Amino acid sequence: MAAYLGMDEVFRALADPSRRLLLDSLNTRNGQTLRELCSGLEMTRQSVSKHLAILEAANLVTTVRRGREKLHYLNAAPINEISERWITRYEQERVRALADLKRALEEDGTVDKPSFVYTTYIQTTPERLWQALTEPAFTERYWGATFQTDWKAGSTMIWDQFGVTIADPEQVVLESEPYRRLSYSWHTFTPELAESLNVTEEARESIAAEQRSKVTFDIEPLGDLVKLTVVHDDLGSVVASMVSQGWPRILSNLKTLLETGETLPANPEAPVPVVLGLTTRADDNK
C-alpha cells in the first residue's frame, strides 16, 4: 500500500447500491459473519464476498477474528476523515447527507460482541505510534489524558483526565507487546470524575453498574504506513454510547498529530457530558 487509502475509493465504494445495503445491514446489527450478512440480503455468497472486499479496501468495513468466526464491522474512520478535514470548507447544507452518514456509521452495535471497532492508517512508524499511545507528552495533546504505569502486563494504571486522578486496582495493563499490541482495562467512573463533568449521581450509578470494559490497540506496519485497529470490548450500553462518540475524535486527533505535528482545532460541539450522552445537573434544573 503505497499511499493512504484515498477518498476516491471511499466514494466509489459508496456509489454501489448493493454495498450500501451491506453497510445498512451492519449499521442495524454490527459484527456479522459472512453467513449472517448473506442471510439478510438477496445476494449470493460470492457477490457479498466481492462487495465486502471492496468495502474493506476502502476501509469502510473492518474485520475482527473471534475464534473461527470473522466478524464484520462498520468503520467510521474514512467518513470521519472527510468530516474532520474537509467539512468546514463547505456550507453545512451541502454536506448534510454526508454528516448523516457519518453519524450512522458511528452508531454502536450489539453488546455481546466487540461494540466498537475502528481502523485507521497513519503515516508513521510502529515505534512512534507506540510512543503516542503510551507517553504523556503525546497522550495529553491528542486525548487530554495521561497514564501513570510502567506498561508491563499486570501493572496497575492511574489515569489523569479532566483535572481528576483516577486510581483503582482494577485499572490494569492486560497485554503489552511493544510496537505490536497494547490492551488495558477502562477507567473507573469515580464520583470526582462525575463532579468534574457535572454528571448526575443517577447517571454515574448507571455507568458504575456496568461491567468494566477493555480497549485493545493492534499495530500493523504496512510499508510507509501503520494500520491501527482499536477494539473496545465488554461495553455496557451507557459506556458504549460514550466511547462511540469519543473514539473517532481522539483517533483522528492522534493521526493528525503524528502526520502533521499539530492537533485538530478545538471541537466546537457540545460540552463533554452532552457529547457523551450523559445527563448533567444543569439538565435537572431545566
Short mmCIF file of C-alpha atoms in Angstrom, two decimals:
data_model
loop_
_atom_site.label_atom_id
_atom_site.label_comp_id
_atom_site.label_asym_id
_atom_site.label_seq_id
_atom_site.Cartn_x
_atom_site.Cartn_y
_atom_site.Cartn_z
CA MET A 1 0.00 0.00 0.00
CA ALA A 2 1.93 2.97 -1.30
CA ALA A 3 -0.31 5.72 -0.01
CA TYR A 4 -3.09 6.36 2.45
CA LEU A 5 -6.42 4.95 1.33
CA GLY A 6 -7.81 7.79 -0.76
CA MET A 7 -11.28 9.24 -0.63
CA ASP A 8 -11.83 8.25 -4.28
CA GLU A 9 -12.04 4.60 -3.17
CA VAL A 10 -14.50 5.54 -0.43
CA PHE A 11 -16.85 7.36 -2.78
CA ARG A 12 -16.62 4.60 -5.40
CA ALA A 13 -17.46 2.00 -2.75
CA LEU A 14 -20.45 4.03 -1.53
CA ALA A 15 -21.74 4.56 -5.09
CA ASP A 16 -22.93 0.98 -5.44
CA PRO A 17 -26.43 0.30 -4.01
CA SER A 18 -25.57 -3.29 -3.06
CA ARG A 19 -22.63 -2.12 -0.97
CA ARG A 20 -24.81 0.48 0.69
CA LEU A 21 -27.22 -2.33 1.59
CA LEU A 22 -24.34 -4.17 3.28
CA LEU A 23 -23.45 -1.05 5.24
CA ASP A 24 -27.11 -0.61 6.19
CA SER A 25 -27.19 -4.20 7.43
CA LEU A 26 -24.08 -3.67 9.54
CA ASN A 27 -25.44 -0.39 10.82
CA THR A 28 -28.55 -2.22 12.02
CA ARG A 29 -26.53 -5.05 13.59
CA ASN A 30 -22.79 -4.65 13.74
CA GLY A 31 -20.33 -7.54 13.95
CA GLN A 32 -21.89 -10.01 11.49
CA THR A 33 -20.30 -13.05 9.87
CA LEU A 34 -20.40 -13.56 6.10
CA ARG A 35 -23.14 -16.14 6.56
CA GLU A 36 -25.26 -13.73 8.59
CA LEU A 37 -24.83 -10.97 6.02
CA CYS A 38 -25.85 -13.33 3.19
CA SER A 39 -28.98 -14.48 5.02
CA GLY A 40 -30.30 -10.94 5.34
CA LEU A 41 -29.72 -9.87 1.74
CA GLU A 42 -30.87 -11.12 -1.66
CA MET A 43 -27.31 -11.63 -2.88
CA THR A 44 -25.21 -14.72 -3.47
CA ARG A 45 -22.38 -15.52 -1.09
CA GLN A 46 -19.89 -14.80 -3.88
CA SER A 47 -21.41 -11.36 -4.55
CA VAL A 48 -21.42 -10.46 -0.87
CA SER A 49 -17.78 -11.52 -0.56
CA LYS A 50 -16.78 -9.36 -3.54
CA HIS A 51 -18.64 -6.32 -2.22
CA LEU A 52 -17.15 -6.79 1.26
CA ALA A 53 -13.66 -6.94 -0.25
CA ILE A 54 -14.25 -3.56 -1.93
CA LEU A 55 -15.63 -2.07 1.30
CA GLU A 56 -12.62 -3.39 3.24
CA ALA A 57 -10.24 -1.98 0.61
CA ALA A 58 -11.93 1.40 1.06
CA ASN A 59 -11.60 0.97 4.85
CA LEU A 60 -15.37 1.28 5.31
CA VAL A 61 -15.56 -2.22 6.80
CA THR A 62 -13.06 -3.76 9.17
CA THR A 63 -12.91 -7.33 10.46
CA VAL A 64 -12.12 -8.96 13.80
CA ARG A 65 -11.43 -12.65 14.38
CA ARG A 66 -13.28 -14.32 17.24
CA GLY A 67 -12.34 -17.98 17.35
CA ARG A 68 -13.24 -19.43 13.94
CA GLU A 69 -15.56 -16.57 13.11
CA LYS A 70 -14.66 -13.49 11.09
CA LEU A 71 -16.87 -10.61 12.22
CA HIS A 72 -17.50 -7.59 10.01
CA TYR A 73 -17.87 -4.08 11.44
CA LEU A 74 -18.61 -0.66 10.08
CA ASN A 75 -15.54 1.55 10.24
CA ALA A 76 -16.23 5.25 10.68
CA ALA A 77 -12.64 6.33 10.00
CA PRO A 78 -12.99 7.36 6.30
CA ILE A 79 -16.21 9.27 6.91
CA ASN A 80 -14.74 10.89 9.99
CA GLU A 81 -11.66 11.82 7.95
CA ILE A 82 -13.82 13.61 5.40
CA SER A 83 -15.74 15.40 8.11
CA GLU A 84 -12.75 16.49 10.20
CA ARG A 85 -10.50 17.62 7.35
CA TRP A 86 -12.85 19.00 4.72
CA ILE A 87 -16.37 19.54 6.00
CA THR A 88 -15.70 23.04 7.31
CA ARG A 89 -14.68 24.19 3.81
CA TYR A 90 -18.27 23.97 2.60
CA GLU A 91 -21.67 25.11 3.75
CA GLN A 92 -23.27 22.67 6.16
CA GLU A 93 -26.38 22.32 3.99
CA ARG A 94 -24.34 21.00 1.08
CA VAL A 95 -22.88 18.16 3.12
CA ARG A 96 -25.80 17.29 5.39
CA ALA A 97 -26.20 13.85 3.77
CA LEU A 98 -22.53 13.09 4.44
CA ALA A 99 -22.83 14.19 8.05
CA ASP A 100 -25.90 11.95 8.46
CA LEU A 101 -23.95 9.01 7.09
CA LYS A 102 -21.05 9.75 9.46
CA ARG A 103 -23.42 9.70 12.44
CA ALA A 104 -24.98 6.46 11.19
CA LEU A 105 -21.59 4.79 10.87
CA GLU A 106 -20.68 5.79 14.42
CA GLU A 107 -23.73 4.07 15.93
CA ASP A 108 -22.63 1.26 18.20
CA GLY A 109 -23.71 -2.31 17.50
CA THR A 110 -24.53 -5.26 19.71
CA VAL A 111 -23.07 -5.61 23.19
CA ASP A 112 -22.37 -9.37 23.07
CA LYS A 113 -19.53 -8.77 20.57
CA PRO A 114 -16.90 -6.02 20.38
CA SER A 115 -19.08 -2.91 20.49
CA PHE A 116 -16.56 -0.52 19.00
CA VAL A 117 -14.07 -1.32 16.23
CA TYR A 118 -12.17 1.42 14.40
CA THR A 119 -9.36 1.08 11.84
CA THR A 120 -7.20 3.92 10.58
CA TYR A 121 -3.97 4.18 8.57
CA ILE A 122 -1.29 6.56 9.81
CA GLN A 123 1.86 7.69 8.05
CA THR A 124 4.27 6.94 10.89
CA THR A 125 6.29 4.05 12.34
CA PRO A 126 5.18 1.39 14.86
CA GLU A 127 7.72 2.78 17.32
CA ARG A 128 6.42 6.32 17.12
CA LEU A 129 2.79 5.15 17.31
CA TRP A 130 3.64 3.17 20.45
CA GLN A 131 5.12 6.33 21.94
CA ALA A 132 1.94 8.22 21.08
CA LEU A 133 -0.19 5.60 22.83
CA THR A 134 1.91 5.45 26.00
CA GLU A 135 3.89 8.64 26.63
CA PRO A 136 2.19 11.55 28.47
CA ALA A 137 3.76 14.17 26.16
CA PHE A 138 1.69 12.66 23.33
CA THR A 139 -1.50 11.48 25.07
CA GLU A 140 -2.02 14.85 26.75
CA ARG A 141 -2.04 16.61 23.36
CA TYR A 142 -4.49 14.47 21.38
CA TRP A 143 -6.51 12.91 24.24
CA GLY A 144 -6.24 15.25 27.21
CA ALA A 145 -5.33 12.24 29.36
CA THR A 146 -2.12 10.80 30.81
CA PHE A 147 -1.34 7.43 32.37
CA GLN A 148 0.91 6.52 35.30
CA THR A 149 2.16 2.97 34.68
CA ASP A 150 5.24 1.04 33.53
CA TRP A 151 3.20 -0.53 30.66
CA LYS A 152 4.01 -4.08 31.72
CA ALA A 153 1.25 -6.71 31.62
CA GLY A 154 -0.41 -6.92 35.03
CA SER A 155 0.70 -3.45 36.16
CA THR A 156 -1.87 -1.03 37.53
CA MET A 157 -2.71 2.23 35.76
CA ILE A 158 -3.56 5.62 37.18
CA TRP A 159 -5.47 7.91 34.80
CA ASP A 160 -5.26 11.71 34.94
CA GLN A 161 -8.05 13.33 32.95
CA PHE A 162 -10.19 16.46 33.20
CA GLY A 163 -8.11 17.54 36.19
CA VAL A 164 -9.01 14.36 38.08
CA THR A 165 -6.73 11.49 39.16
CA ILE A 166 -8.48 8.14 38.72
CA ALA A 167 -6.91 5.27 40.68
CA ASP A 168 -8.37 1.78 41.05
CA PRO A 169 -6.66 -1.64 41.44
CA GLU A 170 -8.82 -2.99 38.59
CA GLN A 171 -7.31 -0.49 36.13
CA VAL A 172 -4.53 -2.69 34.76
CA VAL A 173 -2.43 -3.33 31.67
CA LEU A 174 -3.73 -6.58 30.17
CA GLU A 175 -1.32 -7.09 27.26
CA SER A 176 1.82 -5.25 26.26
CA GLU A 177 3.83 -6.17 23.16
CA PRO A 178 5.76 -3.01 22.24
CA TYR A 179 5.12 -1.79 18.70
CA ARG A 180 2.54 -4.56 18.09
CA ARG A 181 -0.27 -4.76 20.64
CA LEU A 182 -1.46 -2.94 23.77
CA SER A 183 -4.53 -3.71 25.85
CA TYR A 184 -5.80 -2.35 29.16
CA SER A 185 -8.95 -2.17 31.26
CA TRP A 186 -11.01 1.02 31.14
CA HIS A 187 -11.02 3.55 33.94
CA THR A 188 -13.46 3.74 36.84
CA PHE A 189 -16.07 6.49 36.63
CA THR A 190 -15.37 7.95 40.06
CA PRO A 191 -17.53 10.49 41.91
CA GLU A 192 -14.73 13.05 41.40
CA LEU A 193 -14.78 12.50 37.63
CA ALA A 194 -18.56 12.77 37.57
CA GLU A 195 -18.32 16.00 39.55
CA SER A 196 -15.77 17.47 37.13
CA LEU A 197 -18.08 16.68 34.20
CA ASN A 198 -21.18 17.91 36.04
CA VAL A 199 -22.83 14.49 35.66
CA THR A 200 -25.72 13.50 37.93
CA GLU A 201 -25.30 10.78 40.54
CA GLU A 202 -28.03 8.77 38.79
CA ALA A 203 -26.05 8.75 35.52
CA ARG A 204 -22.86 7.82 37.35
CA GLU A 205 -24.55 4.93 39.11
CA SER A 206 -25.82 3.63 35.76
CA ILE A 207 -22.26 3.61 34.48
CA ALA A 208 -20.92 2.02 37.68
CA ALA A 209 -23.45 -0.82 37.36
CA GLU A 210 -21.99 -1.87 34.01
CA GLN A 211 -19.09 -4.31 33.65
CA ARG A 212 -15.60 -2.92 33.26
CA SER A 213 -14.63 -2.72 29.60
CA LYS A 214 -11.24 -3.01 27.95
CA VAL A 215 -9.55 -1.43 24.95
CA THR A 216 -7.03 -3.07 22.62
CA PHE A 217 -4.73 -1.38 20.10
CA ASP A 218 -3.36 -3.60 17.31
CA ILE A 219 -0.44 -2.11 15.35
CA GLU A 220 0.49 -3.47 11.92
CA PRO A 221 3.26 -1.96 9.74
CA LEU A 222 2.36 -1.55 6.05
CA GLY A 223 5.31 -0.03 4.23
CA ASP A 224 5.36 3.69 4.99
CA LEU A 225 2.09 3.37 6.90
CA VAL A 226 0.90 1.79 10.10
CA LYS A 227 -2.52 0.19 10.36
CA LEU A 228 -4.06 0.87 13.78
CA THR A 229 -7.14 -1.11 14.82
CA VAL A 230 -8.86 -0.18 18.07
CA VAL A 231 -11.28 -2.68 19.62
CA HIS A 232 -13.26 -1.68 22.71
CA ASP A 233 -14.74 -4.85 24.26
CA ASP A 234 -17.21 -5.72 27.02
CA LEU A 235 -19.17 -2.49 26.72
CA GLY A 236 -22.38 -1.81 28.56
CA SER A 237 -24.95 0.38 26.81
CA VAL A 238 -24.08 3.66 28.56
CA VAL A 239 -20.31 3.40 28.15
CA ALA A 240 -20.80 2.16 24.56
CA SER A 241 -22.69 5.35 23.77
CA MET A 242 -19.87 7.40 25.31
CA VAL A 243 -16.95 5.77 23.51
CA SER A 244 -18.67 5.51 20.12
CA GLN A 245 -18.75 9.31 20.05
CA GLY A 246 -15.39 9.90 21.71
CA TRP A 247 -13.04 7.47 19.94
CA PRO A 248 -13.39 8.81 16.36
CA ARG A 249 -12.37 12.29 17.50
CA ILE A 250 -9.48 11.00 19.65
CA LEU A 251 -8.09 8.79 16.87
CA SER A 252 -8.44 11.47 14.20
CA ASN A 253 -6.55 13.78 16.54
CA LEU A 254 -3.86 11.14 17.04
CA LYS A 255 -3.47 10.62 13.27
CA THR A 256 -3.28 14.36 12.61
CA LEU A 257 -0.71 14.89 15.36
CA LEU A 258 1.59 12.13 14.09
CA GLU A 259 1.31 13.21 10.45
CA THR A 260 1.43 17.00 10.83
CA GLY A 261 2.79 17.72 14.30
CA GLU A 262 -0.42 19.57 15.16
CA THR A 263 -3.75 18.54 16.66
CA LEU A 264 -7.19 19.24 15.22
CA PRO A 265 -8.95 22.54 16.04
CA ALA A 266 -10.91 22.56 19.29
CA ASN A 267 -14.22 20.74 18.98
CA PRO A 268 -16.99 23.38 18.72
CA GLU A 269 -19.68 20.87 19.68
CA ALA A 270 -21.46 20.49 22.98
CA PRO A 271 -19.58 20.17 26.32
CA VAL A 272 -18.22 16.73 27.21
CA PRO A 273 -21.18 15.41 29.24
CA VAL A 274 -23.66 16.28 26.49
CA VAL A 275 -21.46 14.79 23.76
CA LEU A 276 -21.18 11.61 25.81
CA GLY A 277 -24.94 11.36 26.07
CA LEU A 278 -24.97 11.87 29.83
CA THR A 279 -27.42 13.77 31.97
CA THR A 280 -25.94 16.80 33.69
CA ARG A 281 -27.10 18.65 36.77
CA ALA A 282 -27.92 21.62 34.55
CA ASP A 283 -30.43 19.40 32.71
CA ASP A 284 -32.14 18.62 36.03
CA ASN A 285 -32.67 22.32 36.65
CA LYS A 286 -34.48 22.98 33.36
#
